[in-house]
Coordinates of N, CA, C and O and ligand atoms in Angstrom, one line a residue:
M134 N 0.8 -1.2 0.0 CA 0.0 0.0 0.0 C 0.9 1.3 0.0 O 1.9 1.3 0.7
I135 N 0.5 2.2 -0.7 CA 1.2 3.5 -0.8 C 0.3 4.6 -0.4 O -0.9 4.7 -1.0
D136 N 0.7 5.4 0.5 CA -0.1 6.6 0.9 C 0.3 7.8 0.0 O 1.4 8.1 0.0
H137 N -0.7 8.3 -0.7 CA -0.4 9.5 -1.5 C -1.1 10.7 -0.8 O -2.1 10.6 -0.2
E138 N -0.5 11.9 -1.1 CA -1.1 13.1 -0.6 C -1.0 14.2 -1.6 O 0.1 14.3 -2.2
I139 N -2.0 14.9 -1.9 CA -2.0 15.9 -2.9 C -2.3 17.3 -2.2 O -3.3 17.4 -1.4
K140 N -1.5 18.2 -2.4 CA -1.8 19.6 -1.8 C -2.4 20.5 -2.9 O -1.9 20.4 -4.0
I141 N -3.3 21.3 -2.5 CA -3.8 22.3 -3.5 C -3.4 23.7 -3.0 O -3.3 23.9 -1.8
A142 N -3.3 24.6 -4.0 CA -2.9 25.9 -3.6 C -3.8 27.0 -4.2 O -4.3 26.8 -5.3
F143 N -4.1 28.0 -3.4 CA -4.9 29.1 -3.9 C -4.5 30.4 -3.1 O -4.0 30.2 -2.0
K144 N -4.7 31.5 -3.7 CA -4.4 32.7 -2.9 C -5.7 33.4 -2.5 O -6.7 33.3 -3.1
E145 N -5.6 34.0 -1.3 CA -6.8 34.7 -0.8 C -6.5 36.1 -0.5 O -5.5 36.5 0.0
Y146 N -7.3 37.0 -1.1 CA -7.2 38.4 -0.9 C -8.4 38.9 -0.1 O -9.5 38.5 -0.3
S147 N -8.2 39.9 0.8 CA -9.2 40.2 1.7 C -10.3 41.0 1.0 O -11.5 41.1 1.4
S148 N -10.0 41.8 -0.1 CA -11.0 42.5 -0.8 C -10.5 42.8 -2.3 O -9.3 42.5 -2.6
L149 N -11.4 43.3 -3.1 CA -11.1 43.6 -4.5 C -9.9 44.6 -4.6 O -9.2 44.5 -5.6
D150 N -9.8 45.5 -3.6 CA -8.7 46.5 -3.7 C -7.4 45.9 -3.6 O -6.4 46.6 -4.1
E151 N -7.2 44.7 -3.2 CA -5.9 44.1 -3.2 C -5.5 43.4 -4.6 O -4.4 43.0 -4.8
L152 N -6.4 43.4 -5.5 CA -6.2 42.8 -6.8 C -5.6 43.7 -7.8 O -5.7 45.0 -7.6
N153 N -4.9 43.2 -8.8 CA -4.5 44.2 -9.9 C -5.7 44.6 -10.7 O -6.9 44.1 -10.5
N154 N -5.5 45.7 -11.4 CA -6.7 46.3 -12.1 C -7.5 45.4 -13.0 O -8.7 45.4 -13.0
Q155 N -6.8 44.6 -13.7 CA -7.5 43.6 -14.7 C -8.4 42.7 -14.0 O -9.5 42.5 -14.4
D156 N -7.8 42.1 -12.9 CA -8.7 41.1 -12.1 C -9.8 41.7 -11.3 O -10.9 41.3 -11.3
K157 N -9.6 43.0 -10.9 CA -10.6 43.8 -10.2 C -11.7 44.0 -11.2 O -12.9 43.8 -10.9
Q158 N -11.3 44.5 -12.3 CA -12.3 44.8 -13.4 C -13.2 43.6 -13.7 O -14.4 43.6 -13.9
L159 N -12.5 42.4 -13.9 CA -13.2 41.2 -14.3 C -14.2 40.8 -13.2 O -15.3 40.3 -13.5
C160 N -13.8 41.0 -11.9 CA -14.8 40.7 -10.9 C -16.0 41.6 -11.0 O -17.2 41.2 -10.8
Q161 N -15.8 42.9 -11.4 CA -16.9 43.8 -11.5 C -17.8 43.4 -12.7 O -19.0 43.6 -12.7
E162 N -17.2 42.9 -13.8 CA -17.9 42.4 -14.9 C -18.7 41.1 -14.5 O -19.8 40.9 -15.0
A163 N -18.2 40.3 -13.7 CA -18.9 39.1 -13.1 C -20.2 39.6 -12.4 O -21.3 39.0 -12.5
E164 N -20.0 40.7 -11.7 CA -21.2 41.2 -10.9 C -22.2 41.7 -11.9 O -23.4 41.5 -11.7
K165 N -21.8 42.3 -13.0 CA -22.7 42.9 -14.1 C -23.4 41.6 -14.7 O -24.6 41.6 -14.9
A166 N -22.7 40.6 -14.9 CA -23.3 39.4 -15.6 C -24.4 38.8 -14.8 O -25.4 38.4 -15.3
M167 N -24.2 38.9 -13.5 CA -25.2 38.3 -12.5 C -26.6 39.0 -12.7 O -27.6 38.3 -12.4
T168 N -26.7 40.2 -13.2 CA -27.9 40.9 -13.3 C -28.8 40.2 -14.3 O -30.0 40.3 -14.3
Q169 N -28.2 39.4 -15.2 CA -29.0 38.6 -16.2 C -29.3 37.2 -15.7 O -29.9 36.4 -16.6
S170 N -29.0 36.9 -14.5 CA -29.3 35.6 -14.0 C -30.9 35.3 -14.1 O -31.7 36.3 -13.7
H171 N -31.2 34.2 -14.5 CA -32.6 33.7 -14.4 C -32.8 32.6 -13.3 O -32.4 31.5 -13.7
S172 N -33.1 33.0 -12.2 CA -33.0 32.0 -11.0 C -34.2 32.2 -10.1 O -34.0 32.3 -8.9
P173 N -35.4 32.1 -10.7 CA -36.6 32.2 -9.8 C -36.8 31.1 -8.8 O -37.6 31.1 -7.9
Y174 N -36.2 29.9 -9.1 CA -36.4 28.7 -8.3 C -35.4 28.6 -7.1 O -35.9 28.4 -6.0
S175 N -34.1 28.9 -7.4 CA -33.2 28.9 -6.3 C -33.1 30.2 -5.6 O -32.6 30.4 -4.5
R176 N -33.4 31.3 -6.3 CA -33.2 32.7 -5.9 C -31.7 32.9 -5.5 O -31.4 33.7 -4.7
F177 N -30.9 32.2 -6.3 CA -29.4 32.3 -6.1 C -28.8 32.7 -7.4 O -28.8 31.9 -8.3
K178 N -28.3 34.0 -7.4 CA -27.8 34.5 -8.7 C -26.3 34.3 -8.8 O -25.6 34.6 -7.8
V179 N -25.9 33.8 -9.9 CA -24.5 33.7 -10.2 C -24.1 34.3 -11.4 O -24.8 34.3 -12.4
G180 N -22.9 35.0 -11.5 CA -22.4 35.7 -12.7 C -20.9 35.2 -13.0 O -20.2 35.0 -12.0
A181 N -20.7 35.1 -14.2 CA -19.3 34.7 -14.6 C -18.9 35.6 -15.8 O -19.8 35.9 -16.7
A182 N -17.6 36.0 -15.7 CA -17.1 36.9 -16.8 C -15.8 36.2 -17.2 O -14.9 35.9 -16.4
L183 N -15.5 36.1 -18.6 CA -14.3 35.6 -19.1 C -13.5 36.7 -19.7 O -14.1 37.5 -20.5
R184 N -12.3 36.7 -19.4 CA -11.4 37.7 -20.2 C -10.6 36.9 -21.2 O -9.9 35.9 -20.9
L185 N -10.7 37.2 -22.5 CA -10.0 36.5 -23.6 C -8.7 37.2 -23.8 O -8.4 38.4 -23.5
Q186 N -7.8 36.4 -24.5 CA -6.4 37.0 -24.8 C -6.5 38.3 -25.5 O -5.7 39.3 -25.3
S187 N -7.6 38.5 -26.4 CA -7.7 39.8 -27.1 C -8.1 40.9 -26.3 O -8.1 42.0 -26.7
G188 N -8.6 40.6 -25.1 CA -9.1 41.6 -24.2 C -10.6 41.6 -24.1 O -11.2 42.3 -23.3
K189 N -11.2 40.9 -25.0 CA -12.7 40.8 -25.1 C -13.2 40.1 -23.8 O -12.6 39.2 -23.3
I190 N -14.3 40.7 -23.3 CA -14.9 40.1 -22.1 C -16.2 39.4 -22.6 O -17.0 40.0 -23.3
I191 N -16.4 38.2 -22.1 CA -17.8 37.6 -22.4 C -18.4 37.1 -21.1 O -17.8 36.9 -20.1
Y192 N -19.7 37.0 -21.1 CA -20.5 36.9 -19.9 C -21.4 35.7 -19.9 O -21.8 35.1 -20.9
G193 N -21.7 35.2 -18.6 CA -22.7 34.1 -18.4 C -23.3 34.3 -17.1 O -22.7 34.9 -16.1
S194 N -24.5 33.8 -17.0 CA -25.2 33.8 -15.7 C -26.0 32.5 -15.6 O -26.3 31.9 -16.6
N195 N -26.4 32.1 -14.4 CA -27.2 30.9 -14.3 C -28.6 31.1 -14.8 O -29.2 32.1 -14.7
Q196 N -29.0 30.0 -15.7 CA -30.3 30.2 -16.3 C -31.1 28.9 -15.9 O -30.7 27.8 -16.3
E197 N -32.1 29.1 -15.1 CA -32.9 28.0 -14.5 C -34.2 27.8 -15.4 O -34.5 28.6 -16.2
N198 N -34.7 26.6 -15.1 CA -36.0 26.3 -15.8 C -36.9 25.6 -14.9 O -36.5 24.9 -13.9
V199 N -38.2 25.7 -15.1 CA -39.2 25.0 -14.3 C -39.0 23.5 -14.4 O -39.3 22.8 -13.3
A200 N -38.5 23.0 -15.4 CA -38.1 21.6 -15.4 C -36.6 21.7 -15.0 O -35.7 21.9 -15.8
Y201 N -36.4 21.5 -13.7 CA -35.2 21.9 -13.1 C -33.8 21.4 -13.7 O -33.0 22.3 -13.9
P202 N -33.7 20.2 -14.2 CA -32.4 19.8 -14.8 C -32.1 20.5 -16.1 O -31.0 20.5 -16.6
S203 N -33.1 21.2 -16.7 CA -32.9 21.9 -18.0 C -32.0 23.2 -17.8 O -31.6 23.8 -18.8
G204 N -31.8 23.6 -16.6 CA -31.0 24.8 -16.3 C -29.5 24.6 -16.4 O -29.1 23.4 -16.6
L205 N -28.8 25.7 -16.4 CA -27.3 25.6 -16.5 C -26.7 26.6 -15.6 O -27.2 27.8 -15.4
C206 N -25.5 26.3 -15.1 CA -24.7 27.2 -14.3 C -24.1 28.3 -15.1 O -23.9 28.1 -16.3
A207 N -23.8 29.5 -14.4 CA -23.3 30.7 -15.0 C -22.0 30.3 -15.7 O -21.7 30.7 -16.9
E208 N -21.1 29.5 -15.1 CA -19.8 29.2 -15.7 C -20.0 28.6 -17.0 O -19.2 28.9 -17.9
R209 N -20.8 27.5 -17.1 CA -21.0 26.7 -18.3 C -21.7 27.5 -19.4 O -21.4 27.4 -20.6
V210 N -22.6 28.4 -19.0 CA -23.2 29.3 -20.0 C -22.1 30.1 -20.7 O -22.0 30.3 -21.9
A211 N -21.3 30.7 -19.9 CA -20.2 31.6 -20.4 C -19.1 30.7 -21.2 O -18.7 31.1 -22.3
L212 N -18.8 29.6 -20.7 CA -17.8 28.7 -21.3 C -18.2 28.1 -22.6 O -17.5 28.1 -23.6
F213 N -19.5 27.7 -22.7 CA -20.0 27.2 -24.0 C -20.3 28.3 -25.0 O -20.1 28.0 -26.2
Y214 N -20.6 29.4 -24.5 CA -20.7 30.5 -25.4 C -19.3 30.8 -26.0 O -19.2 31.0 -27.3
W215 N -18.3 30.8 -25.2 CA -16.9 30.9 -25.7 C -16.6 29.8 -26.7 O -16.1 30.1 -27.8
G216 N -16.9 28.6 -26.4 CA -16.6 27.5 -27.2 C -17.3 27.6 -28.6 O -16.8 27.2 -29.6
A217 N -18.6 28.2 -28.6 CA -19.3 28.2 -29.8 C -18.9 29.5 -30.6 O -19.3 29.5 -31.8
N218 N -18.4 30.4 -30.0 CA -18.2 31.7 -30.7 C -16.7 32.3 -30.8 O -16.4 33.0 -31.7
Y219 N -15.9 31.9 -29.8 CA -14.6 32.6 -29.7 C -13.5 31.7 -29.4 O -12.4 32.0 -28.9
S220 N -13.5 30.4 -29.8 CA -12.6 29.4 -29.3 C -11.2 29.6 -29.9 O -10.2 29.0 -29.4
D221 N -11.1 30.5 -30.9 CA -9.7 30.8 -31.4 C -9.1 32.0 -30.6 O -8.0 32.4 -30.9
D222 N -9.8 32.4 -29.6 CA -9.2 33.6 -28.8 C -9.2 33.1 -27.3 O -10.2 33.0 -26.6
P223 N -8.0 32.6 -26.9 CA -7.9 31.8 -25.6 C -8.5 32.6 -24.4 O -8.4 33.7 -24.3
V224 N -9.0 31.8 -23.4 CA -9.5 32.3 -22.2 C -8.4 32.5 -21.3 O -7.7 31.5 -21.0
E225 N -8.2 33.7 -20.8 CA -7.1 34.0 -19.9 C -7.6 33.8 -18.4 O -6.8 33.3 -17.6
S226 N -8.8 34.4 -18.2 CA -9.3 34.3 -16.8 C -10.8 34.2 -16.8 O -11.4 34.7 -17.7
I227 N -11.3 33.7 -15.6 CA -12.7 33.7 -15.4 C -12.9 34.3 -14.0 O -12.2 33.9 -13.0
A228 N -13.9 35.1 -13.8 CA -14.3 35.7 -12.5 C -15.7 35.1 -12.3 O -16.6 35.2 -13.2
I229 N -16.0 34.8 -11.1 CA -17.3 34.2 -10.7 C -17.8 34.8 -9.4 O -17.0 35.0 -8.4
T230 N -19.1 35.3 -9.4 CA -19.6 35.8 -8.1 C -21.0 35.4 -8.0 O -21.7 34.9 -8.9
A231 N -21.6 35.5 -6.8 CA -23.0 35.1 -6.5 C -23.6 36.0 -5.5 O -22.9 36.7 -4.7
H232 N -24.9 36.0 -5.6 CA -25.7 36.9 -4.6 C -27.1 36.2 -4.4 O -27.7 35.7 -5.3
T233 N -27.6 36.3 -3.2 CA -28.9 35.9 -2.9 C -29.5 36.8 -1.8 O -28.7 37.3 -0.9
H234 N -30.8 37.1 -1.9 CA -31.4 37.9 -0.8 C -31.7 37.0 0.5 O -32.1 37.5 1.5
E235 N -31.5 35.7 0.3 CA -32.0 34.8 1.4 C -31.0 34.8 2.6 O -31.4 34.4 3.7
F236 N -29.7 35.0 2.3 CA -28.7 34.9 3.3 C -27.4 35.6 2.8 O -27.4 35.9 1.6
T237 N -26.5 35.9 3.7 CA -25.2 36.5 3.3 C -24.3 35.5 3.0 O -23.9 34.6 3.7
I238 N -23.7 35.6 1.7 CA -22.5 34.8 1.3 C -21.3 35.2 1.8 O -20.9 36.4 1.4
T239 N -20.6 34.5 2.7 CA -19.4 35.1 3.4 C -18.1 34.5 2.8 O -17.0 34.9 3.3
K240 N -18.2 33.5 2.0 CA -17.0 33.0 1.3 C -17.3 32.7 -0.1 O -18.4 32.5 -0.5
P241 N -16.2 32.7 -1.0 CA -16.4 32.6 -2.4 C -17.2 31.3 -2.8 O -17.0 30.2 -2.1
I242 N -18.1 31.4 -3.7 CA -18.6 30.1 -4.2 C -17.7 29.5 -5.2 O -17.1 30.2 -6.0
T243 N -17.5 28.2 -5.1 CA -16.7 27.4 -6.0 C -17.4 26.7 -7.1 O -18.6 26.3 -6.8
P244 N -17.0 26.7 -8.3 CA -17.8 26.0 -9.4 C -18.1 24.6 -9.1 O -17.4 23.9 -8.4
C245 N -19.2 24.1 -9.6 CA -19.7 22.7 -9.3 C -18.7 21.8 -10.1 O -18.0 22.2 -11.0
G246 N -18.8 20.6 -9.9 CA -18.0 19.5 -10.5 C -18.1 19.6 -12.0 O -17.1 19.5 -12.7
S247 N -19.3 19.7 -12.5 CA -19.5 19.7 -14.0 C -18.8 21.0 -14.6 O -18.2 20.9 -15.7
C248 N -18.9 22.1 -13.9 CA -18.3 23.3 -14.4 C -16.7 23.2 -14.4 O -16.1 23.6 -15.3
L249 N -16.2 22.6 -13.3 CA -14.8 22.4 -13.2 C -14.3 21.4 -14.4 O -13.3 21.7 -15.0
Q250 N -15.1 20.4 -14.7 CA -14.7 19.5 -15.8 C -14.7 20.2 -17.1 O -13.9 19.9 -18.0
V251 N -15.7 21.1 -17.3 CA -15.7 21.9 -18.6 C -14.5 22.8 -18.7 O -13.8 23.0 -19.7
L252 N -14.2 23.4 -17.6 CA -13.0 24.3 -17.5 C -11.8 23.4 -17.9 O -10.9 23.9 -18.7
A253 N -11.7 22.2 -17.3 CA -10.6 21.3 -17.7 C -10.5 21.0 -19.1 O -9.4 21.1 -19.7
E254 N -11.7 20.8 -19.8 CA -11.7 20.5 -21.2 C -11.1 21.7 -22.0 O -10.3 21.4 -22.9
Y255 N -11.6 22.8 -21.6 CA -11.2 24.0 -22.5 C -9.7 24.4 -22.2 O -9.0 24.9 -23.1
E256 N -9.2 24.1 -21.0 CA -7.7 24.3 -20.8 C -7.0 23.4 -21.7 O -6.0 23.9 -22.4
K257 N -7.4 22.2 -21.8 CA -6.7 21.3 -22.7 C -6.8 21.7 -24.2 O -5.9 21.7 -24.9
K258 N -8.1 22.2 -24.5 CA -8.3 22.5 -25.9 C -7.5 23.7 -26.3 O -6.9 23.7 -27.4
Q259 N -7.3 24.7 -25.4 CA -6.6 25.9 -25.8 C -5.1 25.7 -25.5 O -4.2 26.6 -25.8
G260 N -4.7 24.7 -24.7 CA -3.4 24.5 -24.4 C -2.8 25.5 -23.4 O -1.6 25.9 -23.5
G261 N -3.6 26.0 -22.6 CA -3.2 27.0 -21.6 C -4.1 27.2 -20.4 O -5.3 26.9 -20.5
K262 N -3.5 27.5 -19.3 CA -4.3 27.5 -18.1 C -5.2 28.7 -18.0 O -5.0 29.7 -18.6
I263 N -6.3 28.5 -17.3 CA -7.3 29.6 -17.1 C -7.2 30.1 -15.6 O -7.3 29.2 -14.7
K264 N -6.9 31.3 -15.4 CA -6.9 31.8 -14.0 C -8.3 31.9 -13.5 O -9.2 32.4 -14.2
I265 N -8.6 31.3 -12.3 CA -9.9 31.3 -11.7 C -10.0 32.2 -10.6 O -9.3 32.1 -9.6
I266 N -10.9 33.2 -10.6 CA -11.0 34.2 -9.6 C -12.4 34.1 -9.0 O -13.4 34.3 -9.7
L267 N -12.5 33.8 -7.8 CA -13.8 33.6 -7.1 C -14.0 34.7 -6.2 O -13.2 35.0 -5.1
Y268 N -14.9 35.5 -6.5 CA -15.1 36.8 -5.8 C -16.4 36.8 -5.0 O -17.5 36.6 -5.5
C269 N -16.1 37.0 -3.7 CA -17.3 37.0 -2.7 C -17.6 38.5 -2.4 O -16.7 39.2 -2.0
L270 N -18.8 38.9 -2.7 CA -19.2 40.3 -2.5 C -19.0 40.7 -1.1 O -18.6 41.9 -0.9
D271 N -19.3 39.9 -0.1 CA -19.1 40.2 1.3 C -18.0 39.5 2.0 O -18.2 39.1 3.2
G272 N -17.0 39.2 1.3 CA -15.9 38.4 1.8 C -14.7 38.4 1.0 O -14.5 39.4 0.2
P273 N -13.8 37.4 1.1 CA -12.5 37.4 0.4 C -12.7 37.1 -1.1 O -13.7 36.6 -1.6
V274 N -11.6 37.2 -1.8 CA -11.4 36.7 -3.1 C -10.4 35.6 -3.2 O -9.3 35.8 -2.6
W275 N -10.7 34.5 -3.8 CA -9.8 33.4 -3.9 C -9.3 33.3 -5.4 O -10.2 33.4 -6.3
I276 N -8.0 33.1 -5.6 CA -7.4 33.1 -6.9 C -6.6 31.8 -7.1 O -5.7 31.6 -6.2
T277 N -6.8 31.1 -8.1 CA -5.9 30.0 -8.4 C -5.6 30.0 -9.9 O -6.4 30.4 -10.7
N278 N -4.4 29.5 -10.2 CA -3.9 29.6 -11.6 C -4.1 28.2 -12.2 O -3.3 27.3 -12.0
G279 N -5.3 28.1 -12.9 CA -5.6 26.8 -13.6 C -6.4 25.9 -12.8 O -6.7 26.1 -11.5
I280 N -7.0 25.0 -13.4 CA -8.1 24.1 -12.9 C -7.6 23.1 -11.9 O -8.3 22.5 -11.0
E281 N -6.3 22.7 -12.1 CA -5.8 21.5 -11.3 C -5.9 21.6 -9.8 O -6.1 20.6 -9.2
S282 N -5.8 22.8 -9.3 CA -5.9 22.9 -7.8 C -7.3 22.5 -7.3 O -7.5 22.0 -6.2
F283 N -8.4 22.8 -8.2 CA -9.7 22.4 -7.8 C -10.0 21.0 -8.1 O -11.0 20.5 -7.6
L284 N -9.3 20.5 -9.1 CA -9.7 19.2 -9.7 C -8.5 18.3 -10.0 O -8.3 18.0 -11.1
P285 N -7.8 18.0 -9.0 CA -6.5 17.3 -9.2 C -6.8 15.9 -9.8 O -5.9 15.4 -10.5
F286 N -8.0 15.3 -9.7 CA -8.3 14.0 -10.3 C -9.2 14.2 -11.5 O -10.0 13.3 -11.8
M287 N -9.1 15.4 -12.3 CA -9.9 15.6 -13.4 C -9.9 14.4 -14.4 O -8.8 13.8 -14.6
F288 N -11.0 14.1 -15.0 CA -11.0 13.1 -16.0 C -10.5 13.7 -17.3 O -11.0 14.6 -17.8
F289 N -9.4 13.0 -17.8 CA -9.0 13.4 -19.1 C -8.2 12.2 -19.8 O -7.3 11.6 -19.2
E290 N -8.7 11.8 -20.9 CA -8.1 10.7 -21.6 C -7.9 11.1 -23.1 O -8.7 11.2 -23.9
D291 N -6.6 11.3 -23.3 CA -6.1 11.8 -24.6 C -6.7 10.9 -25.8 O -7.0 11.3 -26.9
R292 N -6.7 9.6 -25.4 CA -7.0 8.6 -26.5 C -8.4 8.7 -27.0 O -8.7 8.1 -28.0
L293 N -9.3 9.4 -26.2 CA -10.7 9.5 -26.6 C -10.8 10.5 -27.8 O -11.7 10.4 -28.6
A294 N -9.9 11.4 -27.9 CA -9.9 12.4 -29.0 C -9.0 11.9 -30.2 O -7.9 12.3 -30.4
L295 N -9.6 10.9 -30.9 CA -8.9 10.1 -31.8 C -8.4 11.0 -33.1 O -7.4 10.7 -33.6
T296 N -9.2 12.1 -33.3 CA -8.8 12.9 -34.5 C -7.8 14.0 -34.2 O -7.3 14.6 -35.1
V297 N -7.5 14.2 -32.9 CA -6.6 15.4 -32.6 C -5.2 14.9 -32.7 O -4.8 13.8 -32.3
Ligands
LIG411 N1 -24.8 27.7 -9.8 C1 -24.0 28.3 -10.7 O1 -24.4 29.0 -11.6 N2 -22.7 28.2 -10.5 C2 -22.1 27.5 -9.5 O2 -20.9 27.5 -9.4 C3 -22.9 26.9 -8.5 C4 -24.4 26.9 -8.6 C5 -26.3 27.9 -9.9 C6 -27.1 26.7 -10.4 C7 -28.5 27.0 -9.9 O3 -29.1 27.9 -10.8 C8 -28.2 27.9 -8.6 O4 -26.8 28.3 -8.7 C9 -28.3 27.1 -7.3 O5 -27.6 26.0 -7.2

């Protein structure tokens, strides 16, 4: 038997003011994205903003449906929009934020497993890491460089992409 241990790393900033201007701006864009959230069922609004290499910003927000499983998280709305429209312009960073009137969110929300897996796919596709910025409106900001810290056991099998 072998005992393995994996350490993950992320940086914590106490507020937006500690970030560089680009990251700070992207957090504000995520906040803007959140205003388009369609979340009458959870009443939990999530916004995501992607900064592309060209400087272009694209947005996503959670979109829910009365048939619950038909909805989609903010991150995947933004990432699939990127995949469908801008995949030749690499994603440099993603900022994510959330808000609800039901309670105060005091630490950053982290993307769900499916969104992490989609981030992993697109990092592979573009051949470059995506900086992940988790912005809590009433708390700290967590930043990690690339998906691996959040998903050290991400599923990826090169041999499935037979044509690449
Ligand atoms: N949600 C996101 O959009 N992103 C996350 O990272 C976690 C959860 C959405 C899905 C659903 O619309 C609502 O938040 C409550 O789970």
